[in-house]
Amino acid sequence: MTTVEPRPVGALLREWRERRRLSQLQLSLDADISARHLSFVETGRSKPTKEMILRLSEQLDVPLRERNGLLLAGGYAPAYPNGSLDAPELAAVLAALRQVLAGHEPNPALVVDRHWHLIDGNDSAGLFLDGAAAELLAPPVNVLRLSLHPAGLAPNIVNLGEWRAHVLGRLHRQAAATGDPVLRDLHAELRDYPCDQPEPEVELPGAGDVVVPLRFRRGGAELSFFSTTTVFGTPLDVTVAELAIESFFPADRSTMDFLRNR
């Protein structure tokens, strides 16, 4: 049986600093500590306090889940709770999510977690789910896999190459920023899906476009959407910090009329 040795907290902090492309000098200035002390922390010559780990994590914009991991690596208890949406203490959060979803009708809206698994959606979100293969709709539903899979939404996306490039680019940046191996694996999987359209390397607007649209066929109509992402502004719970609401809005009048009459 192979035992994996835990990574030292200093080495983990160094990885986050390098991921953020900061020098020791810049991070030490931002965190108001000496560069020499930071060097000692990273090399293991100095054991950081809990407060120091949290200060550096804040400056490095480390996600709350990974901040807990850094604290554990440093020999401290996690600082941020990781509750369930069904727990009483998150009842207000769940109620707010459902209020936003209901208020967004007749436009589609979804709640997703950090790995893009579907947590909840309003009735209009079914517009994107109808017709997808059953295995893609088995929980946990991954909305990015669903959107680009040839048995999912992909055959109905008119501008698949453009939308695919947008999704893959966003996922790549998210994986790089968080260092999450699940997101890296998801990106590699989605990148291998077939696409018979050219994929732009740089997102440039087409005629009349101000955002990257999702052009989608449904019921004989071609619908056009743009999306927004909403996150909680001051999360102190890991679960809450990792939730996002993906809201879709009609990008033209015909899509607006379709949704209102649906």
Short mmCIF file of C-alpha atoms in Angstrom, two decimals:
data_model
loop_
_atom_site.label_atom_id
_atom_site.label_comp_id
_atom_site.label_asym_id
_atom_site.label_seq_id
_atom_site.Cartn_x
_atom_site.Cartn_y
_atom_site.Cartn_z
CA MET A 1 0.00 0.00 0.00
CA THR A 2 1.42 3.36 -1.09
CA THR A 3 1.16 6.26 1.33
CA VAL A 4 1.05 9.75 -0.17
CA GLU A 5 2.91 12.25 1.96
CA PRO A 6 0.99 15.52 2.52
CA ARG A 7 2.41 18.53 0.76
CA PRO A 8 4.06 21.17 2.98
CA VAL A 9 2.06 24.36 3.31
CA GLY A 10 5.03 26.43 2.12
CA ALA A 11 5.26 24.52 -1.16
CA LEU A 12 1.51 24.89 -1.69
CA LEU A 13 1.69 28.63 -1.08
CA ARG A 14 4.55 28.89 -3.56
CA GLU A 15 2.44 27.09 -6.18
CA TRP A 16 -0.41 29.55 -5.67
CA ARG A 17 1.99 32.48 -5.94
CA GLU A 18 3.42 31.12 -9.18
CA ARG A 19 -0.09 30.42 -10.49
CA ARG A 20 -0.90 34.10 -9.90
CA ARG A 21 2.39 35.05 -11.59
CA LEU A 22 3.61 37.06 -8.63
CA SER A 23 7.18 37.41 -7.46
CA GLN A 24 8.07 36.89 -3.81
CA LEU A 25 8.79 40.60 -3.61
CA GLN A 26 5.40 41.60 -5.00
CA LEU A 27 3.48 39.21 -2.75
CA SER A 28 5.47 40.29 0.30
CA LEU A 29 4.61 43.93 -0.45
CA ASP A 30 0.93 43.11 -0.97
CA ALA A 31 0.79 41.06 2.26
CA ASP A 32 2.91 43.59 4.22
CA ILE A 33 5.57 41.07 5.23
CA SER A 34 9.26 40.84 4.43
CA ALA A 35 10.36 39.00 1.31
CA ARG A 36 12.86 37.13 3.47
CA HIS A 37 10.12 35.83 5.76
CA LEU A 38 8.00 34.79 2.78
CA SER A 39 10.99 32.91 1.37
CA PHE A 40 11.43 31.10 4.68
CA VAL A 41 7.73 30.16 4.71
CA GLU A 42 7.87 28.78 1.17
CA THR A 43 10.99 26.74 1.79
CA GLY A 44 9.78 25.38 5.13
CA ARG A 45 12.40 27.15 7.21
CA SER A 46 9.64 29.08 8.98
CA LYS A 47 6.28 27.69 10.10
CA PRO A 48 3.51 30.17 9.20
CA THR A 49 0.82 31.04 11.71
CA LYS A 50 -2.82 30.52 10.89
CA GLU A 51 -3.18 34.27 10.44
CA MET A 52 -0.25 34.34 8.01
CA ILE A 53 -1.73 31.54 5.90
CA LEU A 54 -5.06 33.35 5.74
CA ARG A 55 -3.38 36.67 4.90
CA LEU A 56 -1.40 35.16 2.05
CA SER A 57 -4.45 33.23 0.83
CA GLU A 58 -6.43 36.46 0.70
CA GLN A 59 -3.75 38.26 -1.32
CA LEU A 60 -3.48 35.28 -3.68
CA ASP A 61 -7.26 35.06 -4.10
CA VAL A 62 -7.23 31.39 -3.16
CA PRO A 63 -10.73 29.82 -3.22
CA LEU A 64 -12.21 29.08 0.21
CA ARG A 65 -12.02 25.30 -0.23
CA GLU A 66 -8.31 25.50 -0.99
CA ARG A 67 -7.76 27.93 1.90
CA ASN A 68 -9.04 25.21 4.21
CA GLY A 69 -6.60 22.81 2.57
CA LEU A 70 -3.73 25.21 3.18
CA LEU A 71 -4.70 25.51 6.85
CA LEU A 72 -4.79 21.72 7.20
CA ALA A 73 -1.38 21.45 5.55
CA GLY A 74 -0.10 23.98 8.07
CA GLY A 75 -1.47 21.99 11.01
CA TYR A 76 -4.56 24.13 11.68
CA ALA A 77 -8.30 23.49 11.61
CA PRO A 78 -10.29 24.72 8.59
CA ALA A 79 -11.64 28.25 8.97
CA TYR A 80 -14.53 28.10 6.49
CA PRO A 81 -17.59 25.88 6.92
CA ASN A 82 -18.73 23.64 4.08
CA GLY A 83 -22.47 23.34 4.54
CA SER A 84 -25.18 21.60 2.59
CA LEU A 85 -27.81 23.63 0.78
CA ASP A 86 -30.37 21.56 2.68
CA ALA A 87 -28.91 22.63 6.03
CA PRO A 88 -30.92 25.09 8.16
CA GLU A 89 -28.06 27.62 8.23
CA LEU A 90 -28.19 27.91 4.43
CA ALA A 91 -31.98 28.17 4.21
CA ALA A 92 -31.82 31.87 3.38
CA VAL A 93 -29.29 31.17 0.61
CA LEU A 94 -31.47 28.46 -0.93
CA ALA A 95 -34.52 30.72 -0.75
CA ALA A 96 -32.62 33.51 -2.48
CA LEU A 97 -31.49 31.18 -5.27
CA ARG A 98 -35.03 29.99 -5.90
CA GLN A 99 -36.33 33.54 -5.85
CA VAL A 100 -33.82 34.57 -8.51
CA LEU A 101 -34.65 31.52 -10.66
CA ALA A 102 -38.40 32.12 -10.45
CA GLY A 103 -38.04 35.85 -11.05
CA HIS A 104 -36.06 35.23 -14.22
CA GLU A 105 -38.97 33.48 -15.94
CA PRO A 106 -39.76 33.21 -18.82
CA ASN A 107 -36.02 33.26 -19.48
CA PRO A 108 -33.84 30.21 -18.67
CA ALA A 109 -31.63 30.24 -15.57
CA LEU A 110 -29.48 27.57 -13.93
CA VAL A 111 -27.60 27.19 -10.66
CA VAL A 112 -24.28 25.36 -11.01
CA ASP A 113 -21.45 24.37 -8.68
CA ARG A 114 -17.68 24.78 -9.16
CA HIS A 115 -17.51 21.78 -11.53
CA TRP A 116 -20.49 22.98 -13.58
CA HIS A 117 -22.88 20.40 -12.17
CA LEU A 118 -26.51 21.41 -12.32
CA ILE A 119 -27.87 22.21 -8.86
CA ASP A 120 -31.21 23.73 -9.81
CA GLY A 121 -32.97 25.46 -12.65
CA ASN A 122 -36.21 27.23 -13.43
CA ASP A 123 -38.93 25.80 -15.66
CA SER A 124 -37.63 27.61 -18.73
CA ALA A 125 -34.26 25.88 -18.37
CA GLY A 126 -36.02 22.82 -19.79
CA LEU A 127 -35.67 24.57 -23.14
CA PHE A 128 -32.02 23.47 -23.14
CA LEU A 129 -32.63 19.99 -21.73
CA ASP A 130 -35.31 18.67 -24.08
CA GLY A 131 -34.04 16.12 -26.57
CA ALA A 132 -30.68 15.42 -24.92
CA ALA A 133 -29.55 11.82 -24.48
CA ALA A 134 -30.73 10.21 -21.23
CA GLU A 135 -27.20 9.48 -20.03
CA LEU A 136 -26.35 13.19 -20.20
CA LEU A 137 -29.36 13.99 -18.02
CA ALA A 138 -28.53 11.45 -15.32
CA PRO A 139 -27.44 13.24 -12.12
CA PRO A 140 -25.10 14.88 -11.65
CA VAL A 141 -25.79 16.73 -14.91
CA ASN A 142 -22.75 18.64 -16.12
CA VAL A 143 -24.07 21.60 -18.10
CA LEU A 144 -20.86 22.14 -20.11
CA ARG A 145 -20.73 18.48 -21.13
CA LEU A 146 -24.42 18.69 -22.00
CA SER A 147 -23.91 21.79 -24.14
CA LEU A 148 -21.01 20.50 -26.27
CA HIS A 149 -21.70 16.75 -26.44
CA PRO A 150 -22.87 15.52 -29.87
CA ALA A 151 -25.80 13.79 -28.12
CA GLY A 152 -26.61 16.92 -26.15
CA LEU A 153 -27.23 20.49 -27.26
CA ALA A 154 -24.43 20.66 -29.84
CA PRO A 155 -26.52 19.59 -32.90
CA ASN A 156 -28.97 22.42 -32.15
CA ILE A 157 -26.37 25.16 -31.62
CA VAL A 158 -26.22 27.15 -34.84
CA ASN A 159 -22.91 28.85 -34.03
CA LEU A 160 -21.34 25.78 -32.41
CA GLY A 161 -17.74 26.67 -33.33
CA GLU A 162 -18.03 30.15 -31.84
CA TRP A 163 -19.87 28.98 -28.71
CA ARG A 164 -17.54 26.03 -28.21
CA ALA A 165 -14.47 28.30 -28.39
CA HIS A 166 -16.08 30.58 -25.79
CA VAL A 167 -16.91 27.69 -23.43
CA LEU A 168 -13.50 26.03 -23.75
CA GLY A 169 -11.68 29.32 -23.28
CA ARG A 170 -13.68 30.14 -20.17
CA LEU A 171 -13.15 26.66 -18.73
CA HIS A 172 -9.42 26.78 -19.46
CA ARG A 173 -9.09 30.08 -17.60
CA GLN A 174 -11.11 28.76 -14.68
CA ALA A 175 -8.99 25.61 -14.44
CA ALA A 176 -5.77 27.66 -14.59
CA ALA A 177 -6.99 30.08 -11.92
CA THR A 178 -8.12 27.40 -9.47
CA GLY A 179 -5.67 24.59 -10.22
CA ASP A 180 -8.63 22.20 -10.05
CA PRO A 181 -7.75 18.84 -11.70
CA VAL A 182 -11.44 18.04 -12.25
CA LEU A 183 -11.80 21.16 -14.39
CA ARG A 184 -8.61 20.32 -16.29
CA ASP A 185 -9.95 16.84 -17.04
CA LEU A 186 -13.31 18.27 -18.09
CA HIS A 187 -11.61 20.70 -20.45
CA ALA A 188 -9.60 17.86 -22.03
CA GLU A 189 -12.78 15.80 -22.46
CA LEU A 190 -14.80 18.61 -24.05
CA ARG A 191 -11.93 19.59 -26.34
CA ASP A 192 -12.06 16.10 -27.89
CA TYR A 193 -15.74 16.38 -28.84
CA PRO A 194 -16.28 16.73 -32.60
CA CYS A 195 -17.13 20.06 -34.18
CA ASP A 196 -17.71 20.68 -37.89
CA GLN A 197 -17.37 24.46 -37.65
CA PRO A 198 -14.28 26.68 -37.41
CA GLU A 199 -13.42 27.77 -33.89
CA PRO A 200 -12.10 31.32 -33.59
CA GLU A 201 -8.90 31.76 -31.60
CA VAL A 202 -9.98 35.25 -30.52
CA GLU A 203 -13.54 36.28 -29.74
CA LEU A 204 -14.52 39.05 -32.15
CA PRO A 205 -18.03 40.47 -32.63
CA GLY A 206 -20.14 39.59 -35.60
CA ALA A 207 -22.59 42.00 -37.15
CA GLY A 208 -24.71 43.51 -34.39
CA ASP A 209 -23.06 41.45 -31.61
CA VAL A 210 -21.98 43.03 -28.34
CA VAL A 211 -21.49 39.71 -26.49
CA VAL A 212 -20.85 36.11 -27.57
CA PRO A 213 -24.35 34.83 -28.40
CA LEU A 214 -25.77 31.35 -28.08
CA ARG A 215 -27.79 30.72 -31.24
CA PHE A 216 -30.02 27.75 -30.63
CA ARG A 217 -32.62 25.87 -32.68
CA ARG A 218 -35.80 24.88 -30.89
CA GLY A 219 -39.26 24.11 -32.26
CA GLY A 220 -38.43 25.31 -35.78
CA ALA A 221 -37.19 28.66 -34.48
CA GLU A 222 -33.68 30.02 -34.18
CA LEU A 223 -33.25 31.59 -30.76
CA SER A 224 -30.45 33.91 -29.70
CA PHE A 225 -29.30 34.38 -26.09
CA PHE A 226 -26.63 36.12 -24.12
CA SER A 227 -25.79 35.10 -20.58
CA THR A 228 -24.71 36.59 -17.27
CA THR A 229 -23.06 34.93 -14.28
CA THR A 230 -24.07 35.85 -10.73
CA VAL A 231 -22.14 34.82 -7.62
CA PHE A 232 -22.52 35.65 -3.95
CA GLY A 233 -20.63 38.82 -3.11
CA THR A 234 -19.31 38.01 0.38
CA PRO A 235 -19.32 34.24 0.86
CA LEU A 236 -17.86 32.75 4.03
CA ASP A 237 -19.05 29.20 3.36
CA VAL A 238 -17.34 26.93 0.83
CA THR A 239 -20.60 25.72 -0.72
CA VAL A 240 -21.96 29.24 -1.12
CA ALA A 241 -18.68 30.50 -2.60
CA GLU A 242 -18.79 27.80 -5.29
CA LEU A 243 -22.33 28.46 -6.51
CA ALA A 244 -23.12 30.50 -9.61
CA ILE A 245 -26.35 31.43 -11.38
CA GLU A 246 -26.13 31.30 -15.16
CA SER A 247 -28.95 33.50 -16.49
CA PHE A 248 -29.87 33.63 -20.17
CA PHE A 249 -31.52 36.67 -21.79
CA PRO A 250 -33.08 37.02 -25.24
CA ALA A 251 -30.68 38.74 -27.61
CA ASP A 252 -33.38 39.70 -30.12
CA ARG A 253 -37.09 40.42 -30.30
CA SER A 254 -38.08 37.12 -31.91
CA THR A 255 -36.44 35.16 -29.06
CA MET A 256 -38.21 37.37 -26.53
CA ASP A 257 -41.56 36.70 -28.19
CA PHE A 258 -40.86 32.96 -28.35
CA LEU A 259 -40.14 32.80 -24.64
CA ARG A 260 -43.19 34.83 -23.70
CA ASN A 261 -45.48 32.68 -25.82
CA ARG A 262 -43.90 29.34 -24.91
#
